[in-house]
Amino acid sequence: MATALVAIPSVSHHETMVADAVESALDLCPWLTVERVGDNVVARTELNRRHRLLLGGHLDTVPPTGGNEEPRIVADTLYGVGATDMKGGLAVLLHLAGTVPEPTADVTWCFYVCEEVDQRFSGLKMLWEERPDLLQADAAILGEPTGGVVEAGCQGTMRIRIDLEGARAHTARPYTGRNAIHRLAPLLTSLNGYVSRRPVLDGCEYAEQLQAVEVSGGVAANVVPDQASLLLNHRFAPDRSPAQAEAALRELLGPHLEPGDRWELVELAPGAPPSLDHPLLAALVEATGEPPTAKQGWTDVASFWAHGVPAANFGPGDPLLAHTRDEHVGSDELDHVAGVLSALLGSDR
């Protein structure tokens, strides 16, 4: 099944074919109520269990690279775009949806579009806005690649643009102006010396990060530039609110700014705490037999947390391989995750 999914191209905004395949597979299960909203596909059991667990993942991939658009199998390993992120995980979910007709918790199987692009296009966002009833659950597990261990919560992310002012002049007489690009130097020095804050939440260590991701400026080869811009990406632990995270950045970089400079928060996605005290998520950790770790990036776990649903990440594949030309997932990884989730769905929680 994983090979078949990888063979269906589904770059963000072009998921119709894979959504068709997922819907067709779920329609074969008479114990599921299947609904489609756009190219988002949701299937639910209606067994009146005490708890409802949502298991989900995104249908889209990043664009292929280096010839990895076609799946290939080497020994017991599947290569191809999306094999790691996250068609291996989708294959496990579809397998379980089709083979576990009477789970001990009601299950919502959720397959959604446009996770790999700007959040305004997110299929999950569409579902929250148009059909929130389909996403109601006591807890959620996303099949993102985690190497088969539970990655708890996720860090928030924000992008800050800093615009520095200078004074334009001829490069033959730079003393009559002020070079805005040169003013970036102390900011970059502070960034280079940034020390990651590493809070431990519920036994999971998060590692905050701060990186310059874009620099722009310049007018012409004979002009002292009067403007320079720096774009920052900050990953902040879920024990901090966005306001607290931004305040920490202002404390670090504010001494290098002057009246007339501009600070703009251009993108924000809050994180989510571990939430492993929920019985369904605690049972997931127990079923893996491994201690959980912190999710250092951002995932849609945060979207569920924002709507009152505790969630965790758990799926096959090495997250370090995601989006690379050598994306791959092994059959042993798929079997392990399928076994853990099958045990979870068969346990009385």
CSV table of C-alpha atoms in Angstrom, one decimal:
chain,number,residue,atom,x,y,z
A,1,MET,CA,0.0,0.0,0.0
A,2,ALA,CA,2.8,2.4,0.8
A,3,THR,CA,4.3,1.8,-2.7
A,4,ALA,CA,1.0,2.5,-4.3
A,5,LEU,CA,0.6,5.8,-2.4
A,6,VAL,CA,4.1,7.0,-3.3
A,7,ALA,CA,3.3,6.2,-6.9
A,8,ILE,CA,0.4,8.7,-6.9
A,9,PRO,CA,1.8,12.3,-7.2
A,10,SER,CA,0.4,14.6,-4.6
A,11,VAL,CA,2.4,17.7,-4.4
A,12,SER,CA,0.6,20.4,-2.3
A,13,HIS,CA,-2.5,21.8,-4.1
A,14,HIS,CA,-2.6,18.7,-6.3
A,15,GLU,CA,-3.9,15.9,-4.0
A,16,THR,CA,-7.1,15.0,-5.8
A,17,MET,CA,-5.8,11.7,-7.2
A,18,VAL,CA,-4.5,10.4,-3.8
A,19,ALA,CA,-7.7,11.6,-2.1
A,20,ASP,CA,-9.7,9.6,-4.6
A,21,ALA,CA,-7.6,6.5,-3.8
A,22,VAL,CA,-7.9,7.0,0.0
A,23,GLU,CA,-11.7,7.5,-0.3
A,24,SER,CA,-12.1,4.4,-2.4
A,25,ALA,CA,-10.1,2.3,0.1
A,26,LEU,CA,-12.2,3.6,3.0
A,27,ASP,CA,-15.5,3.1,1.1
A,28,LEU,CA,-14.7,-0.7,1.2
A,29,CYS,CA,-15.1,-0.7,5.0
A,30,PRO,CA,-18.8,-1.0,5.8
A,31,TRP,CA,-18.1,-0.2,9.5
A,32,LEU,CA,-16.9,3.4,8.6
A,33,THR,CA,-18.9,6.5,7.7
A,34,VAL,CA,-16.9,8.2,5.1
A,35,GLU,CA,-17.2,11.9,4.2
A,36,ARG,CA,-15.2,14.1,1.9
A,37,VAL,CA,-14.8,17.9,2.2
A,38,GLY,CA,-12.9,19.1,-0.8
A,39,ASP,CA,-9.9,16.7,-1.0
A,40,ASN,CA,-10.0,16.0,2.7
A,41,VAL,CA,-11.3,12.6,3.6
A,42,VAL,CA,-12.6,11.7,7.0
A,43,ALA,CA,-13.9,8.2,8.1
A,44,ARG,CA,-15.5,7.5,11.5
A,45,THR,CA,-16.6,4.5,13.5
A,46,GLU,CA,-19.8,4.9,15.4
A,47,LEU,CA,-19.6,2.3,18.2
A,48,ASN,CA,-20.5,4.5,21.2
A,49,ARG,CA,-17.2,3.8,22.9
A,50,ARG,CA,-16.2,5.8,26.0
A,51,HIS,CA,-13.4,7.6,24.1
A,52,ARG,CA,-12.9,8.8,20.5
A,53,LEU,CA,-9.3,8.8,19.1
A,54,LEU,CA,-8.4,10.6,15.9
A,55,LEU,CA,-5.6,9.2,13.8
A,56,GLY,CA,-4.6,11.4,10.9
A,57,GLY,CA,-2.0,12.7,8.5
A,58,HIS,CA,-1.5,14.9,5.4
A,59,LEU,CA,-1.9,13.7,1.9
A,60,ASP,CA,0.5,16.2,0.3
A,61,THR,CA,4.3,16.0,-0.3
A,62,VAL,CA,6.9,18.5,-1.2
A,63,PRO,CA,7.9,18.6,-4.9
A,64,PRO,CA,10.1,15.6,-6.1
A,65,THR,CA,13.8,16.1,-6.6
A,66,GLY,CA,16.6,14.1,-8.1
A,67,GLY,CA,14.3,11.6,-9.8
A,68,ASN,CA,12.5,10.4,-6.6
A,69,GLU,CA,9.0,10.9,-8.1
A,70,GLU,CA,8.9,7.2,-8.9
A,71,PRO,CA,8.8,4.7,-6.1
A,72,ARG,CA,11.5,2.0,-6.0
A,73,ILE,CA,12.1,-0.8,-3.6
A,74,VAL,CA,15.6,-1.9,-2.5
A,75,ALA,CA,15.5,-5.0,-0.3
A,76,ASP,CA,12.8,-4.2,2.3
A,77,THR,CA,13.0,-0.4,1.9
A,78,LEU,CA,10.7,1.9,-0.1
A,79,TYR,CA,12.3,5.0,-1.7
A,80,GLY,CA,10.5,7.9,-3.2
A,81,VAL,CA,9.1,11.4,-2.5
A,82,GLY,CA,6.8,11.3,0.5
A,83,ALA,CA,7.9,7.8,1.6
A,84,THR,CA,9.1,9.3,4.9
A,85,ASP,CA,6.8,12.3,5.0
A,86,MET,CA,4.3,10.9,5.2
A,87,LYS,CA,2.9,8.2,2.9
A,88,GLY,CA,4.5,5.5,5.0
A,89,GLY,CA,2.4,6.7,7.9
A,90,LEU,CA,-0.7,7.1,5.7
A,91,ALA,CA,-0.3,3.5,4.5
A,92,VAL,CA,-0.3,2.3,8.2
A,93,LEU,CA,-3.4,4.3,8.9
A,94,LEU,CA,-5.3,2.9,5.9
A,95,HIS,CA,-4.2,-0.6,6.7
A,96,LEU,CA,-5.6,-0.3,10.3
A,97,ALA,CA,-8.8,1.4,9.1
A,98,GLY,CA,-9.4,-1.6,6.9
A,99,THR,CA,-8.5,-4.3,9.4
A,100,VAL,CA,-9.7,-3.1,12.8
A,101,PRO,CA,-13.5,-2.9,12.5
A,102,GLU,CA,-14.2,-2.9,16.2
A,103,PRO,CA,-11.6,-0.8,18.0
A,104,THR,CA,-12.0,-0.4,21.8
A,105,ALA,CA,-12.2,3.4,21.3
A,106,ASP,CA,-14.2,5.0,18.5
A,107,VAL,CA,-11.8,6.1,15.8
A,108,THR,CA,-11.7,9.0,13.4
A,109,TRP,CA,-9.4,8.5,10.4
A,110,CYS,CA,-8.5,11.9,9.0
A,111,PHE,CA,-6.6,12.5,5.7
A,112,TYR,CA,-6.1,16.1,4.8
A,113,VAL,CA,-4.4,18.4,2.2
A,114,CYS,CA,-1.8,21.2,2.1
A,115,GLU,CA,0.2,20.6,5.3
A,116,GLU,CA,3.5,21.3,3.5
A,117,VAL,CA,2.6,24.9,2.5
A,118,ASP,CA,1.3,28.1,4.1
A,119,GLN,CA,-1.3,27.4,6.8
A,120,ARG,CA,-3.9,29.5,5.1
A,121,PHE,CA,-4.2,26.6,2.6
A,122,SER,CA,-4.4,23.9,5.2
A,123,GLY,CA,-7.1,21.2,4.7
A,124,LEU,CA,-7.1,20.7,8.4
A,125,LYS,CA,-7.9,24.4,8.8
A,126,MET,CA,-10.7,24.0,6.3
A,127,LEU,CA,-12.2,21.2,8.3
A,128,TRP,CA,-12.0,23.1,11.6
A,129,GLU,CA,-13.8,26.0,9.9
A,130,GLU,CA,-16.4,24.1,7.8
A,131,ARG,CA,-16.9,20.7,9.6
A,132,PRO,CA,-15.5,20.9,13.1
A,133,ASP,CA,-17.9,18.0,14.0
A,134,LEU,CA,-15.7,15.7,12.0
A,135,LEU,CA,-12.7,16.4,14.1
A,136,GLN,CA,-14.2,16.1,17.6
A,137,ALA,CA,-12.1,13.7,19.6
A,138,ASP,CA,-10.7,13.0,23.1
A,139,ALA,CA,-7.2,12.8,21.7
A,140,ALA,CA,-5.3,12.7,18.4
A,141,ILE,CA,-2.3,11.0,17.0
A,142,LEU,CA,-0.6,12.3,13.8
A,143,GLY,CA,1.4,9.8,11.8
A,144,GLU,CA,4.3,12.2,11.1
A,145,PRO,CA,7.7,10.5,10.8
A,146,THR,CA,9.1,10.1,14.3
A,147,GLY,CA,11.3,7.0,14.0
A,148,GLY,CA,8.6,4.9,15.7
A,149,VAL,CA,8.8,6.8,19.0
A,150,VAL,CA,6.3,9.2,20.5
A,151,GLU,CA,7.2,12.8,19.9
A,152,ALA,CA,5.3,14.9,22.4
A,153,GLY,CA,3.7,18.2,21.6
A,154,CYS,CA,5.6,20.6,19.3
A,155,GLN,CA,7.5,23.8,19.4
A,156,GLY,CA,6.0,27.1,18.1
A,157,THR,CA,7.4,29.0,15.2
A,158,MET,CA,7.5,32.7,14.4
A,159,ARG,CA,9.1,34.8,11.7
A,160,ILE,CA,10.3,38.3,12.5
A,161,ARG,CA,11.3,40.9,9.9
A,162,ILE,CA,13.7,43.6,11.0
A,163,ASP,CA,14.2,46.6,8.7
A,164,LEU,CA,17.1,48.9,9.5
A,165,GLU,CA,17.4,52.5,8.4
A,166,GLY,CA,20.5,54.2,7.0
A,167,ALA,CA,21.2,57.2,4.8
A,168,ARG,CA,21.9,57.0,1.1
A,169,ALA,CA,25.2,58.4,-0.2
A,170,HIS,CA,27.7,57.9,-3.0
A,171,THR,CA,30.2,55.1,-2.3
A,172,ALA,CA,33.0,57.6,-3.0
A,173,ARG,CA,31.8,59.6,0.0
A,174,PRO,CA,30.3,57.1,2.4
A,175,TYR,CA,30.9,59.4,5.3
A,176,THR,CA,28.0,61.6,4.1
A,177,GLY,CA,25.6,58.7,4.6
A,178,ARG,CA,25.1,55.6,6.8
A,179,ASN,CA,25.3,52.0,5.5
A,180,ALA,CA,22.2,50.1,6.6
A,181,ILE,CA,23.8,46.8,5.6
A,182,HIS,CA,26.7,47.4,7.9
A,183,ARG,CA,24.2,47.9,10.7
A,184,LEU,CA,23.3,44.3,10.3
A,185,ALA,CA,26.7,43.2,11.8
A,186,PRO,CA,25.9,43.5,15.5
A,187,LEU,CA,22.5,41.8,15.0
A,188,LEU,CA,24.2,38.9,13.2
A,189,THR,CA,26.8,38.7,15.9
A,190,SER,CA,24.1,38.4,18.5
A,191,LEU,CA,22.4,35.7,16.5
A,192,ASN,CA,25.6,33.8,16.0
A,193,GLY,CA,26.1,33.8,19.8
A,194,TYR,CA,22.6,32.7,20.6
A,195,VAL,CA,22.4,30.0,23.2
A,196,SER,CA,19.4,27.7,22.9
A,197,ARG,CA,17.0,27.5,25.8
A,198,ARG,CA,16.3,23.9,26.6
A,199,PRO,CA,13.3,23.5,29.0
A,200,VAL,CA,12.2,20.0,30.1
A,201,LEU,CA,8.4,19.4,30.0
A,202,ASP,CA,7.0,16.1,31.3
A,203,GLY,CA,10.4,14.6,30.8
A,204,CYS,CA,10.8,15.8,27.2
A,205,GLU,CA,13.6,18.3,26.5
A,206,TYR,CA,12.8,21.0,23.9
A,207,ALA,CA,15.6,23.0,22.3
A,208,GLU,CA,14.7,26.5,21.1
A,209,GLN,CA,16.4,27.8,18.0
A,210,LEU,CA,16.9,31.2,16.4
A,211,GLN,CA,18.2,31.6,12.8
A,212,ALA,CA,18.6,34.3,10.2
A,213,VAL,CA,17.0,32.9,7.1
A,214,GLU,CA,17.0,35.9,4.7
A,215,VAL,CA,19.0,39.1,4.3
A,216,SER,CA,18.2,41.8,1.7
A,217,GLY,CA,19.5,45.3,0.9
A,218,GLY,CA,21.4,47.4,-1.6
A,219,VAL,CA,20.5,50.0,-4.2
A,220,ALA,CA,23.3,50.0,-6.7
A,221,ALA,CA,27.0,49.2,-6.9
A,222,ASN,CA,27.9,52.8,-6.3
A,223,VAL,CA,25.3,53.7,-3.6
A,224,VAL,CA,25.6,53.4,0.1
A,225,PRO,CA,22.4,51.5,1.0
A,226,ASP,CA,19.8,53.3,3.1
A,227,GLN,CA,17.8,50.1,4.0
A,228,ALA,CA,18.6,46.6,5.0
A,229,SER,CA,16.2,43.8,6.0
A,230,LEU,CA,16.7,40.7,8.1
A,231,LEU,CA,14.2,37.8,8.4
A,232,LEU,CA,14.5,35.6,11.5
A,233,ASN,CA,12.9,32.2,12.3
A,234,HIS,CA,12.5,31.4,16.0
A,235,ARG,CA,11.4,28.0,17.2
A,236,PHE,CA,10.1,28.4,20.8
A,237,ALA,CA,9.2,25.8,23.4
A,238,PRO,CA,5.6,25.3,24.3
A,239,ASP,CA,6.1,26.6,27.9
A,240,ARG,CA,6.2,30.1,26.4
A,241,SER,CA,3.4,32.0,24.9
A,242,PRO,CA,4.0,33.8,21.6
A,243,ALA,CA,4.2,37.1,23.4
A,244,GLN,CA,6.8,35.8,25.8
A,245,ALA,CA,8.9,34.3,23.0
A,246,GLU,CA,8.8,37.6,21.0
A,247,ALA,CA,9.7,39.6,24.2
A,248,ALA,CA,12.8,37.4,24.6
A,249,LEU,CA,13.9,38.2,21.1
A,250,ARG,CA,13.3,41.9,21.6
A,251,GLU,CA,15.5,41.7,24.8
A,252,LEU,CA,18.3,40.0,22.8
A,253,LEU,CA,18.2,42.2,19.7
A,254,GLY,CA,16.5,45.4,20.8
A,255,PRO,CA,19.8,47.1,21.9
A,256,HIS,CA,20.9,47.1,18.3
A,257,LEU,CA,17.7,48.9,17.0
A,258,GLU,CA,17.2,52.6,16.8
A,259,PRO,CA,14.2,54.9,16.2
A,260,GLY,CA,13.0,54.5,12.6
A,261,ASP,CA,13.9,50.8,12.5
A,262,ARG,CA,10.9,48.4,12.0
A,263,TRP,CA,10.1,45.2,13.8
A,264,GLU,CA,7.3,43.1,12.2
A,265,LEU,CA,5.9,39.7,13.2
A,266,VAL,CA,5.2,38.3,9.8
A,267,GLU,CA,4.2,34.7,10.7
A,268,LEU,CA,3.2,32.9,13.9
A,269,ALA,CA,2.2,29.4,14.8
A,270,PRO,CA,2.0,28.6,18.5
A,271,GLY,CA,3.2,25.3,19.8
A,272,ALA,CA,1.6,22.6,21.9
A,273,PRO,CA,2.6,21.0,25.3
A,274,PRO,CA,3.2,17.3,25.6
A,275,SER,CA,-0.2,16.3,27.0
A,276,LEU,CA,0.9,12.8,27.6
A,277,ASP,CA,-1.2,12.6,30.8
A,278,HIS,CA,-4.3,11.8,28.7
A,279,PRO,CA,-5.0,8.1,29.0
A,280,LEU,CA,-5.0,7.4,25.3
A,281,LEU,CA,-1.7,9.1,24.8
A,282,ALA,CA,-0.2,7.5,27.9
A,283,ALA,CA,-1.3,4.2,26.5
A,284,LEU,CA,0.5,5.0,23.2
A,285,VAL,CA,3.7,5.7,25.0
A,286,GLU,CA,3.4,2.4,27.0
A,287,ALA,CA,2.7,0.5,23.8
A,288,THR,CA,5.9,1.7,22.2
A,289,GLY,CA,8.1,0.6,25.1
A,290,GLU,CA,10.2,3.6,24.6
A,291,PRO,CA,10.4,7.0,26.4
A,292,PRO,CA,8.8,9.9,24.5
A,293,THR,CA,10.9,12.7,23.1
A,294,ALA,CA,10.1,16.4,22.4
A,295,LYS,CA,8.9,17.4,18.9
A,296,GLN,CA,11.4,20.1,17.9
A,297,GLY,CA,9.6,21.3,14.8
A,298,TRP,CA,6.0,22.4,14.4
A,299,THR,CA,3.2,20.0,13.4
A,300,ASP,CA,-0.6,20.0,13.3
A,301,VAL,CA,-0.5,18.7,16.9
A,302,ALA,CA,-0.7,22.4,17.7
A,303,SER,CA,-3.9,22.8,15.6
A,304,PHE,CA,-5.6,20.1,17.7
A,305,TRP,CA,-4.3,21.5,21.0
A,306,ALA,CA,-5.7,25.0,20.0
A,307,HIS,CA,-9.1,23.3,19.7
A,308,GLY,CA,-8.9,21.5,23.0
A,309,VAL,CA,-7.7,18.1,21.7
A,310,PRO,CA,-4.5,16.7,23.3
A,311,ALA,CA,-2.3,15.2,20.6
A,312,ALA,CA,1.0,13.6,19.9
A,313,ASN,CA,3.2,12.6,16.8
A,314,PHE,CA,3.9,9.0,16.1
A,315,GLY,CA,4.7,7.4,12.8
A,316,PRO,CA,7.3,5.4,10.7
A,317,GLY,CA,10.4,7.0,9.1
A,318,ASP,CA,13.3,9.0,10.2
A,319,PRO,CA,12.3,12.7,10.3
A,320,LEU,CA,15.8,13.7,9.2
A,321,LEU,CA,15.0,12.2,5.8
A,322,ALA,CA,11.9,14.2,5.3
A,323,HIS,CA,12.0,16.4,2.1
A,324,THR,CA,15.3,14.9,1.0
A,325,ARG,CA,16.0,13.2,-2.3
A,326,ASP,CA,16.7,9.9,-0.4
A,327,GLU,CA,13.4,9.8,1.5
A,328,HIS,CA,12.7,6.2,2.4
A,329,VAL,CA,11.0,4.0,4.9
A,330,GLY,CA,11.6,0.3,5.8
A,331,SER,CA,9.1,-2.4,6.1
A,332,ASP,CA,10.2,-3.1,9.6
A,333,GLU,CA,9.4,0.5,10.5
A,334,LEU,CA,5.9,0.2,9.0
A,335,ASP,CA,5.3,-3.1,10.8
A,336,HIS,CA,6.5,-1.6,14.2
A,337,VAL,CA,4.1,1.4,14.0
A,338,ALA,CA,1.2,-0.7,12.8
A,339,GLY,CA,1.8,-3.1,15.7
A,340,VAL,CA,1.9,-0.4,18.3
A,341,LEU,CA,-1.3,1.3,17.0
A,342,SER,CA,-3.0,-2.1,16.6
A,343,ALA,CA,-2.3,-2.8,20.2
A,344,LEU,CA,-3.5,0.6,21.2
A,345,LEU,CA,-6.8,0.2,19.4
A,346,GLY,CA,-7.3,-3.3,20.9
A,347,SER,CA,-6.7,-2.1,24.5
A,348,ASP,CA,-9.5,-1.2,26.8
A,349,ARG,CA,-8.8,2.4,27.8
